[in-house]
PDB file of C-alpha atoms in Angstrom:
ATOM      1  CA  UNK Q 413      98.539 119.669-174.418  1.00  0.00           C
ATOM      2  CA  UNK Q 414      96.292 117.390-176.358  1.00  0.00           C
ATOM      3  CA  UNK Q 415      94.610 115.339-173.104  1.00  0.00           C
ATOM      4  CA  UNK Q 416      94.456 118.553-171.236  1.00  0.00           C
ATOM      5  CA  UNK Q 417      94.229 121.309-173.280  1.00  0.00           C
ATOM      6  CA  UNK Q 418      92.906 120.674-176.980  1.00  0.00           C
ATOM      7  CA  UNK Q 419      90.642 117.284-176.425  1.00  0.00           C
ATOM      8  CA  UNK Q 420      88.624 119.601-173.326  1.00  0.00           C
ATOM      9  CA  UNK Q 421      88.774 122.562-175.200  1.00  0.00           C
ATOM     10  CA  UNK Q 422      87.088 119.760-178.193  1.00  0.00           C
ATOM     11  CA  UNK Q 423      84.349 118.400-176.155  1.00  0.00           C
ATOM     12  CA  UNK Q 424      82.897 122.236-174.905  1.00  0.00           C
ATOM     13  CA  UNK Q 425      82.638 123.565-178.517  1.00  0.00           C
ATOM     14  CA  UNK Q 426      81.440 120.479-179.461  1.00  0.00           C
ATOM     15  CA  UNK Q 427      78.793 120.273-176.664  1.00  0.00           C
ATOM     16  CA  UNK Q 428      77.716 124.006-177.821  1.00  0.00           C
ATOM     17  CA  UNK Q 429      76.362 122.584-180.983  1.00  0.00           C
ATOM     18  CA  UNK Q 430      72.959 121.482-181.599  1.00  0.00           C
ATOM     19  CA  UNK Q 431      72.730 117.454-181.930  1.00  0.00           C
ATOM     20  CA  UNK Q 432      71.415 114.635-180.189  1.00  0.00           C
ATOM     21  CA  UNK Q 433      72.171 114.043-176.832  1.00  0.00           C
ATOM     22  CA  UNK Q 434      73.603 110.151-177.617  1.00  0.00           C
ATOM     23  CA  UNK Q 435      76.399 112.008-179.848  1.00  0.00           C
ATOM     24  CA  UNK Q 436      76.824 114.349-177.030  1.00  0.00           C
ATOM     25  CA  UNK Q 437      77.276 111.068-174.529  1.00  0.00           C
ATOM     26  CA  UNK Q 438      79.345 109.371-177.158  1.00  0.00           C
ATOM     27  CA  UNK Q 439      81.555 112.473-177.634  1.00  0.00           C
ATOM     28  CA  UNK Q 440      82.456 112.676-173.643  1.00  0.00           C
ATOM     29  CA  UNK Q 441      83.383 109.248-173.726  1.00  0.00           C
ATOM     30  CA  UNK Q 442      85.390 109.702-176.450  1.00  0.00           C
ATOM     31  CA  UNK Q 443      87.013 112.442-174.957  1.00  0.00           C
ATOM     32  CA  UNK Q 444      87.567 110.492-171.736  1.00  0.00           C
ATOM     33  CA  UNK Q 445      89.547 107.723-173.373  1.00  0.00           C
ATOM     34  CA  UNK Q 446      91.527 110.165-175.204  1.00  0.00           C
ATOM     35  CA  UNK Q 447      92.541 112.393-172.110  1.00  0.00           C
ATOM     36  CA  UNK Q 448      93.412 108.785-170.140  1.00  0.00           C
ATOM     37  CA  UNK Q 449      95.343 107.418-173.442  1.00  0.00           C
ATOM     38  CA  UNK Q 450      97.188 110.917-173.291  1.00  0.00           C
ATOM     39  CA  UNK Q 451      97.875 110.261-169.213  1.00  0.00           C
ATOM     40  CA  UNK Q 452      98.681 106.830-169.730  1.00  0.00           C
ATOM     41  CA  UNK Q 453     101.363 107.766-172.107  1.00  0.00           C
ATOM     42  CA  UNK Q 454     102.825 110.276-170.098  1.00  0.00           C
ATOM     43  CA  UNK Q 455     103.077 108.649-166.964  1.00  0.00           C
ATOM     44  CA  UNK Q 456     104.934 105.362-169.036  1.00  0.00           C
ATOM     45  CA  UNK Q 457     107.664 108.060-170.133  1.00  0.00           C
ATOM     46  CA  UNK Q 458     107.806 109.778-166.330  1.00  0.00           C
ATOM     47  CA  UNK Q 459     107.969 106.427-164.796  1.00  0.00           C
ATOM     48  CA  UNK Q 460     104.797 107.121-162.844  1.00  0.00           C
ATOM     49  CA  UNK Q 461     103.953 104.214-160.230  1.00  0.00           C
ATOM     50  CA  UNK Q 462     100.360 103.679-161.725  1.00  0.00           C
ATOM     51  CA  UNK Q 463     101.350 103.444-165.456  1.00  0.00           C
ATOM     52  CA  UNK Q 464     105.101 101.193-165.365  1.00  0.00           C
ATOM     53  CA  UNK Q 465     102.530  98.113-163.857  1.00  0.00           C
ATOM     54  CA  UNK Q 466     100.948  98.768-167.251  1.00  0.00           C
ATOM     55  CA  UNK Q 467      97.092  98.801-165.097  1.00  0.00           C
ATOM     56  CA  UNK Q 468      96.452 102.297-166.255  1.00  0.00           C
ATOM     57  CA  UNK Q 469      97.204 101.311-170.035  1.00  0.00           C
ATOM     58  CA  UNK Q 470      95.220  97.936-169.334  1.00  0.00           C
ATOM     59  CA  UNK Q 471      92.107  99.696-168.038  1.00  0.00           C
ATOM     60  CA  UNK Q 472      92.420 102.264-170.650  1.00  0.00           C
ATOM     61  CA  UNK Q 473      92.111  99.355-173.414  1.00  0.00           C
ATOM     62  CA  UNK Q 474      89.654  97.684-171.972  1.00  0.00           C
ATOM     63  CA  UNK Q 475      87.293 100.545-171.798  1.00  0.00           C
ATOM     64  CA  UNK Q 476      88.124 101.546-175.397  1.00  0.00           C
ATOM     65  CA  UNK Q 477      87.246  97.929-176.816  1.00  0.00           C
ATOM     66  CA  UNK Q 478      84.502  96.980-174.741  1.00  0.00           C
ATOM     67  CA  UNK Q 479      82.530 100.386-173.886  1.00  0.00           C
ATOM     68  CA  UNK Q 480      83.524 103.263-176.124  1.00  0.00           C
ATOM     69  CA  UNK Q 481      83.372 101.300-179.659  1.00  0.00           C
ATOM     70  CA  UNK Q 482      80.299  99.323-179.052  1.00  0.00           C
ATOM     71  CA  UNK Q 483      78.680 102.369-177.616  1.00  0.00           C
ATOM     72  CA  UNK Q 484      80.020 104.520-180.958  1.00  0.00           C
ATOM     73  CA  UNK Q 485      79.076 101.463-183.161  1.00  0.00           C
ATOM     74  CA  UNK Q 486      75.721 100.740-182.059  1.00  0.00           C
ATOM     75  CA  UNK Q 487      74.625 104.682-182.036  1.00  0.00           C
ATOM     76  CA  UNK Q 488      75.708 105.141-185.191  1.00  0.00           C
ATOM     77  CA  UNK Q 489      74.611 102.238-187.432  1.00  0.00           C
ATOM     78  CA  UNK Q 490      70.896 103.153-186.356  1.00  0.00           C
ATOM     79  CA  UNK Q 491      71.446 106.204-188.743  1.00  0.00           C
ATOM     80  CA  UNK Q 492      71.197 105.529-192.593  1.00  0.00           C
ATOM     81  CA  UNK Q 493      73.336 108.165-193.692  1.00  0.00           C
ATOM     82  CA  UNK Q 494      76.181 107.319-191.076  1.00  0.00           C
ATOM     83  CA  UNK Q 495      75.853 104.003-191.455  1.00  0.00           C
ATOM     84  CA  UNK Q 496      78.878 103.392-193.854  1.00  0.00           C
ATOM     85  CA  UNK Q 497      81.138 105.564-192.101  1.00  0.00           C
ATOM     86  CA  UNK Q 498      80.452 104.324-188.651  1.00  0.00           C
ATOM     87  CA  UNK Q 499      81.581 100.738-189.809  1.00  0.00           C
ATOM     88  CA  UNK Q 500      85.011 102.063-191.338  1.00  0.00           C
ATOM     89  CA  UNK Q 501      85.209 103.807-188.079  1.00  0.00           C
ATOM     90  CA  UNK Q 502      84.658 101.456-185.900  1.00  0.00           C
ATOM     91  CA  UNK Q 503      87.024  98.894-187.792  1.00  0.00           C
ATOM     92  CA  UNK Q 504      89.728 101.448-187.643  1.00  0.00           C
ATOM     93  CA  UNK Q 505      89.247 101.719-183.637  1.00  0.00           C
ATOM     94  CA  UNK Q 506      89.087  98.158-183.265  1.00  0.00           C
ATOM     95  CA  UNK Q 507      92.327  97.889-185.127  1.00  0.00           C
ATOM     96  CA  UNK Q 508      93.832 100.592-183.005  1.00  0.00           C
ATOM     97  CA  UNK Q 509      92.958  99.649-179.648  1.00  0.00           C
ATOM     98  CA  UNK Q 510      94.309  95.869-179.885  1.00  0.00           C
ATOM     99  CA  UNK Q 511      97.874  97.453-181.649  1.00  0.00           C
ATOM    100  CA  UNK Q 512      97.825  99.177-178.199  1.00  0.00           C
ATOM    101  CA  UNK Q 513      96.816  96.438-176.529  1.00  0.00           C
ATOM    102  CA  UNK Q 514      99.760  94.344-177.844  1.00  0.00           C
ATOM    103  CA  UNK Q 515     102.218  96.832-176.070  1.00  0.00           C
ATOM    104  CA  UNK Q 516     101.113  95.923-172.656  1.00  0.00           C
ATOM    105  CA  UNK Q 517     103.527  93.654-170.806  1.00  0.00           C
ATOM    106  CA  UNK Q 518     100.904  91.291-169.050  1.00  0.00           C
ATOM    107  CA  UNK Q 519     103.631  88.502-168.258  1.00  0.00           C
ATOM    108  CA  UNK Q 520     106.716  90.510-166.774  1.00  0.00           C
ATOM    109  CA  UNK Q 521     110.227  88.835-165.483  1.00  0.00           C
ATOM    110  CA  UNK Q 522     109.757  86.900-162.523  1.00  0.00           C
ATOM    111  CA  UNK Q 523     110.949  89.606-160.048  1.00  0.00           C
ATOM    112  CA  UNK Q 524     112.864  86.697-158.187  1.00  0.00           C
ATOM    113  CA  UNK Q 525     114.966  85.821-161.239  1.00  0.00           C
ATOM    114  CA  UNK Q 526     116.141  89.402-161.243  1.00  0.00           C
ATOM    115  CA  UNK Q 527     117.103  89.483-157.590  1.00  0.00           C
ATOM    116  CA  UNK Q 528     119.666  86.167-158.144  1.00  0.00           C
ATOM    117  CA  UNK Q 529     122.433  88.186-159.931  1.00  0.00           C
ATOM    118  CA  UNK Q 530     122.290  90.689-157.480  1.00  0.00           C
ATOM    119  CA  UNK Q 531     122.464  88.469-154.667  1.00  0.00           C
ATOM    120  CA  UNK Q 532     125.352  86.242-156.440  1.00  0.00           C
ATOM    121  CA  UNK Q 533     127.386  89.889-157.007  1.00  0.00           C
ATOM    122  CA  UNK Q 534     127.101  90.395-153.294  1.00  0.00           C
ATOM    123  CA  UNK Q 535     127.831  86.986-152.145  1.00  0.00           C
ATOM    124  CA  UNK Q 536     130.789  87.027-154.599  1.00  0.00           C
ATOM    125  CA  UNK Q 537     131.615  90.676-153.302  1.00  0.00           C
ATOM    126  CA  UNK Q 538     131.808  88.743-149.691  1.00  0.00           C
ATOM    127  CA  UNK Q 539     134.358  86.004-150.878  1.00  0.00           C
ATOM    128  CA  UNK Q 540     136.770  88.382-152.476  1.00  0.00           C
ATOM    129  CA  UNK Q 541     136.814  90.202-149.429  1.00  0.00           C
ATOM    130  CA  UNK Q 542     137.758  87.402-147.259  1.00  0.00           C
ATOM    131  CA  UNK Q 543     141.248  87.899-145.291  1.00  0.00           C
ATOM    132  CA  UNK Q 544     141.066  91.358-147.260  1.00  0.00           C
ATOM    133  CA  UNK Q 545     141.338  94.765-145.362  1.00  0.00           C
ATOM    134  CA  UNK Q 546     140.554  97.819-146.807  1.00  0.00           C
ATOM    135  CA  UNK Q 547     144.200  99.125-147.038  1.00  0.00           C
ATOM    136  CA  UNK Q 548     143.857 103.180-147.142  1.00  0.00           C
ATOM    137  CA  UNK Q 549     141.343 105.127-145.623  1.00  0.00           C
ATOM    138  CA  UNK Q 550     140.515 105.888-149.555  1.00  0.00           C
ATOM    139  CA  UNK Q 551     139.752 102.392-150.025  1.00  0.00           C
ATOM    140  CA  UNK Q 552     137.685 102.406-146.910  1.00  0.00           C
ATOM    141  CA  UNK Q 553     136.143 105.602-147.670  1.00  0.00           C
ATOM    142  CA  UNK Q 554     134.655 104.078-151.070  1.00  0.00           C
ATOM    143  CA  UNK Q 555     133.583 101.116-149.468  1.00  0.00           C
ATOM    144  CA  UNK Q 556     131.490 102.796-146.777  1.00  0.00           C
ATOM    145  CA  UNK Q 557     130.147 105.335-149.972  1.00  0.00           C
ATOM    146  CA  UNK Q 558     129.112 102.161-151.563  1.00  0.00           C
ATOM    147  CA  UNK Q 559     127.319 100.554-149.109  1.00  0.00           C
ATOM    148  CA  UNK Q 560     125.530 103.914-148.289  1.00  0.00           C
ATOM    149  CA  UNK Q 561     123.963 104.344-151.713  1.00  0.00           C
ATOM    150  CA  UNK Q 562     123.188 100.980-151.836  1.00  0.00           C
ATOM    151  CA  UNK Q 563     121.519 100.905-148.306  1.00  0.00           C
ATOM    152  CA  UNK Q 564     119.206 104.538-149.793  1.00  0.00           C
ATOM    153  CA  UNK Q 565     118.235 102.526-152.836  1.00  0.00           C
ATOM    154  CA  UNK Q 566     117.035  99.427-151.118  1.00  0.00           C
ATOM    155  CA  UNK Q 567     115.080 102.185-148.448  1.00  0.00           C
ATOM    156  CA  UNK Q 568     112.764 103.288-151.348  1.00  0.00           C
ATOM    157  CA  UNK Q 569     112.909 100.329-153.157  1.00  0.00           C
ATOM    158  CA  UNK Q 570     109.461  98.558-153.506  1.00  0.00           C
ATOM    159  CA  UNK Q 571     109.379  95.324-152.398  1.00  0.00           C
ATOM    160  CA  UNK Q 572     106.308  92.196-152.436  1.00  0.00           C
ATOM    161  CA  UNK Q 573     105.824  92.311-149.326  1.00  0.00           C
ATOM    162  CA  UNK Q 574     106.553  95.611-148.288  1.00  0.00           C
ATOM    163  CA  UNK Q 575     109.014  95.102-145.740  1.00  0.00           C
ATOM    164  CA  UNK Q 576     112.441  97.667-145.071  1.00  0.00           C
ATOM    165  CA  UNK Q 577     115.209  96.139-146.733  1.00  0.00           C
ATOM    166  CA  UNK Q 578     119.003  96.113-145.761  1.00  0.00           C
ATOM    167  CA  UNK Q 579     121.793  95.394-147.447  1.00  0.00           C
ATOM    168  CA  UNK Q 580     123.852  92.244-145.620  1.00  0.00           C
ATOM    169  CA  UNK Q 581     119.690  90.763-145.428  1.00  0.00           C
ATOM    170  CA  UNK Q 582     118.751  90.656-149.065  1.00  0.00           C
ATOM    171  CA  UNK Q 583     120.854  87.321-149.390  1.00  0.00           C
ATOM    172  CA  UNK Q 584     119.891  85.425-146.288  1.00  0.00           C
ATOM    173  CA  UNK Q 585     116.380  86.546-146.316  1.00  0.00           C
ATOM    174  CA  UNK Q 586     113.297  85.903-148.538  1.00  0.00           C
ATOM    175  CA  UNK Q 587     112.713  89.655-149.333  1.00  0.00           C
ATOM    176  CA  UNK Q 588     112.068  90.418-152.607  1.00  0.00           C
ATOM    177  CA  UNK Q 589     112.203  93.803-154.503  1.00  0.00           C
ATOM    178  CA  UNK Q 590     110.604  94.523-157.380  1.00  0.00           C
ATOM    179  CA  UNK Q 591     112.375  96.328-160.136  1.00  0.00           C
ATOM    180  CA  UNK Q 592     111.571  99.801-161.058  1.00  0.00           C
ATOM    181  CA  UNK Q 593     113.158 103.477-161.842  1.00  0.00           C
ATOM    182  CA  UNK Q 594     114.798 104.820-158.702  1.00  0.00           C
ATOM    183  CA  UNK Q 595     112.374 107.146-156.649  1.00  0.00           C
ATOM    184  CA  UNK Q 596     112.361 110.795-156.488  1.00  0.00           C
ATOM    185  CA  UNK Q 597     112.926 110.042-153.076  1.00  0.00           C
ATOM    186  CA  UNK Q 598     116.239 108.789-153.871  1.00  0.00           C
ATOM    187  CA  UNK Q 599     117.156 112.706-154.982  1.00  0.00           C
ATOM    188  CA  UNK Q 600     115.102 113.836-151.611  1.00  0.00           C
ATOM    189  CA  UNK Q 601     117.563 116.864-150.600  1.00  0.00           C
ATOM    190  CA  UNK Q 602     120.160 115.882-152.957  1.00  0.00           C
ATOM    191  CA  UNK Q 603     121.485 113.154-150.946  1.00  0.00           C
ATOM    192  CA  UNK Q 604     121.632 110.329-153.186  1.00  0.00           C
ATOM    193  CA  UNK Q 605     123.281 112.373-156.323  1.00  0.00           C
ATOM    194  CA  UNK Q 606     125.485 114.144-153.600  1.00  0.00           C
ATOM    195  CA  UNK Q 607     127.025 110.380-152.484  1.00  0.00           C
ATOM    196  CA  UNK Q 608     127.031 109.778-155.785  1.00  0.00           C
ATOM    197  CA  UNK Q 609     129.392 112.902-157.309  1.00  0.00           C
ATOM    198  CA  UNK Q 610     131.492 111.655-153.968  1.00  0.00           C
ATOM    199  CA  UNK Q 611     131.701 108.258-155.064  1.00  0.00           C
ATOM    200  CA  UNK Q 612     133.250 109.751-158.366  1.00  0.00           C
ATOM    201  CA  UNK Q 613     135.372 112.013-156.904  1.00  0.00           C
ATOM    202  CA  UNK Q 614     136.999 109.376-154.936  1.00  0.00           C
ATOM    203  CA  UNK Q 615     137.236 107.122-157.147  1.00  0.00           C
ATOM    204  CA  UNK Q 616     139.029 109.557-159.874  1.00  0.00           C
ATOM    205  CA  UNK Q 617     141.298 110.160-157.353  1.00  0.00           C
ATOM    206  CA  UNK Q 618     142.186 106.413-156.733  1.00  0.00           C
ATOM    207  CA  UNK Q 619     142.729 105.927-160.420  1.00  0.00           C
ATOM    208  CA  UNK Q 620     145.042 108.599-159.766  1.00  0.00           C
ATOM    209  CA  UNK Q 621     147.111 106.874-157.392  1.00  0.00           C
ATOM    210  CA  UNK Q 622     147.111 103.711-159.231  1.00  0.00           C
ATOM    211  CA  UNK Q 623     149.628 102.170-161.879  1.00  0.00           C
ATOM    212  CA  UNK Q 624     148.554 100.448-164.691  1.00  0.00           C
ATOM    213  CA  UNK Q 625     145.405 101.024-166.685  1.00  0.00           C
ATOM    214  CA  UNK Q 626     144.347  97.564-165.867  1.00  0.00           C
ATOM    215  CA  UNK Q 627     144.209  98.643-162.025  1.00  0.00           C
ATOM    216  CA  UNK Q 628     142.317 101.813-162.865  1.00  0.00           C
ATOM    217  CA  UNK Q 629     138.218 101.241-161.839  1.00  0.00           C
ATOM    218  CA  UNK Q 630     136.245 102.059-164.850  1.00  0.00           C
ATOM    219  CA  UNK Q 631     134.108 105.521-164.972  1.00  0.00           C
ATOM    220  CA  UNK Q 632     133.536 105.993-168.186  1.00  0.00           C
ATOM    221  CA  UNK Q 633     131.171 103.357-169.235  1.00  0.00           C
ATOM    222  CA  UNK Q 634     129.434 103.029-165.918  1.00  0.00           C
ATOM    223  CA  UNK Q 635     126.471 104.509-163.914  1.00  0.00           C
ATOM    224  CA  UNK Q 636     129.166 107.006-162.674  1.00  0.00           C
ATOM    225  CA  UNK Q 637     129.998 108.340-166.262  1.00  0.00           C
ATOM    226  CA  UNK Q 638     127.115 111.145-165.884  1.00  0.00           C
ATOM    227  CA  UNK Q 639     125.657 110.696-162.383  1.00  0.00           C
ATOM    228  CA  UNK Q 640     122.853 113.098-163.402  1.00  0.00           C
ATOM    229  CA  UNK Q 641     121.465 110.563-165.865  1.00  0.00           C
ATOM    230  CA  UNK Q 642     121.228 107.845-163.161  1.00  0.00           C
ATOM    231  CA  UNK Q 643     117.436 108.551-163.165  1.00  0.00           C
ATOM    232  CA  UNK Q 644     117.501 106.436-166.569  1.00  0.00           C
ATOM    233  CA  UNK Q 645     118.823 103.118-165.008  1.00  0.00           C
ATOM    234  CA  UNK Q 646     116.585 100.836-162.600  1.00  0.00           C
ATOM    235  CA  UNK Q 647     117.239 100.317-158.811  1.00  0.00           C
ATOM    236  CA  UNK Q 648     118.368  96.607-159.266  1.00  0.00           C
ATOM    237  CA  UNK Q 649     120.893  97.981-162.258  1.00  0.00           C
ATOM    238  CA  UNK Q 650     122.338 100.636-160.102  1.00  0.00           C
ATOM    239  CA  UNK Q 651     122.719  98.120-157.241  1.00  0.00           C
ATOM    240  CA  UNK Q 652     124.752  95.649-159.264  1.00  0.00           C
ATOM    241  CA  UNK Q 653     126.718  98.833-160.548  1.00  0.00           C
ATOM    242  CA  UNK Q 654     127.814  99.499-157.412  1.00  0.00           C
ATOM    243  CA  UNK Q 655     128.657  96.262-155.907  1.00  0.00           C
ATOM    244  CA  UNK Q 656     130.752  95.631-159.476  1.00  0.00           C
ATOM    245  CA  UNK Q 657     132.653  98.743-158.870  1.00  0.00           C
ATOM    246  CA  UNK Q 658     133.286  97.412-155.465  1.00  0.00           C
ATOM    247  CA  UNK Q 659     134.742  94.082-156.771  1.00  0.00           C
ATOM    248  CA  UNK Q 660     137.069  95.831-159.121  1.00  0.00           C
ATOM    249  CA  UNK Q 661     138.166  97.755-156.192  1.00  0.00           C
ATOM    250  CA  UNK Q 662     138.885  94.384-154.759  1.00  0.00           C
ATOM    251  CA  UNK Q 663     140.713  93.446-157.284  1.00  0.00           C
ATOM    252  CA  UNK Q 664     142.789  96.198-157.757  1.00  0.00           C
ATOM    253  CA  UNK Q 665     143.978  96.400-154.437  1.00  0.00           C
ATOM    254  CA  UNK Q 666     144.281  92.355-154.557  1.00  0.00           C
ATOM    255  CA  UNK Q 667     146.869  92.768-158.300  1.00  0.00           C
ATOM    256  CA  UNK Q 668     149.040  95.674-156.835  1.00  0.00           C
ATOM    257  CA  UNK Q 669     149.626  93.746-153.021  1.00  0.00           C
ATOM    258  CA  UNK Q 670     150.934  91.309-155.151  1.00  0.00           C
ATOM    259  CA  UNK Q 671     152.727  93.126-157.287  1.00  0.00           C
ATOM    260  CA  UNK Q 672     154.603  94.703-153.992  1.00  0.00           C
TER     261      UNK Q 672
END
């Protein structure tokens, strides 16, 4: 409402009123950087593509400090009467543009680092399951759910150098993805929340089956807990979700063959 509706809705009274053109110049840039602030902001809390590398925000500064407050600054100091006020002003914009300057993330994670937990959790995921069959067609049932959501998220995941990703490569290869929110496309026709709700289903019902709280896969307090709110989590988080679910499905089945 304020970038789109009440800062355009600004500039064409303003524009109405007699003045000199310079304040009418200054007022559209003005106007400008507040509609892209506005967008900027926005597309940070929708997880937008062009705003989580923090370019739009980064751009946005830039033009704020180094066009928009010299242009204000030197167009209003030539006036006597403004001259006062267009110093405060200008001091207060300065002061504003670097505190949102010093919320840009210019030096994020090394992408790679964040891959290496992953890729231990699946190599680990491999060695448990050594000389281990899946022993129901439950157990196999969650596997193969597993592996299916984890295949979709590593489709739309973005990677450097933009090659399709698959599961059993990600540790033998040198693909890297980089971590973001999980794509719309994940959702595309339901798909993704649908293998979801069935990964919770099944699992609910092999808690049900199971003795022994310690033996029981956790729901609760993971990713599965409210599947609709797996929107809030990144693609590398959900990915190590679900191959940790997997390993204490491993586990389980591991404690009660021995118990038998």
């Amino acid at each position: 409402l304020m970038g789109l509706v009440f800062l355009p809705l600004m500039f064409v009274l303003k524009t109405k009123e007699e003045g000199p053109k310079q304040d009418k110049i200054t007022l559209a840039l003005g106007v400008l950087l507040g509609i892209s602030f506005c967008v900027s902001t926005l597309g940070t809390w929708l997880h937008w593509p062009i705003a989580r590398s923090g370019i739009f925000w980064l751009i946005t500064t830039g033009i704020s400090l180094f066009v928009f407050i010299p242009v204000y600054f030197f167009m209003g100091i030539r006036k006597p009467e403004a001259k006062v006020n267009t110093i405060v002003t200008s001091v207060l914009f300065v002061a504003i543009t670097m505190w949102q300057f010093s919320m840009i993330n210019l030096r994020p994670v090394n992408p790679e680092v964040k891959m290496n937990g992953y890729i231990q959790n699946e190599q680990l995921l491999e060695k448990m399951r050594v000389q281990f069959k899946d022993t129901s067609k439950l157990v196999a049932h969650i596997n193969n759910t597993c592996e299916q959501i984890k295949a979709m998220i590593l489709e739309y995941s973005e990677t450097v150098t933009g090659e399709h990703v698959q599961p059993k490569d990600i540790a033998t290869s040198n693909i890297v993805i980089l971590e973001s929110s999980l794509k719309m496309e994940f959702y595309k026709g339901g798909e993704g929340l649908a293998l979801l709700s069935a990964l919770k289903d099944d699992i609910t019902k092999y808690n049900e089956t199971v003795s022994g709280e310690g033996n029981k896969i956790p729901i609760e307090h993971s990713i599965l807990g409210d599947v609709n709110k797996v929107f809030f989590y990144s693609d590398l988080f959900v990915l190590n979700s679900i191959t940790q679910l997997q390993m204490s499905l491993v586990q389980s089945e591991k404690t009660l063959l021995a118990v038998k």
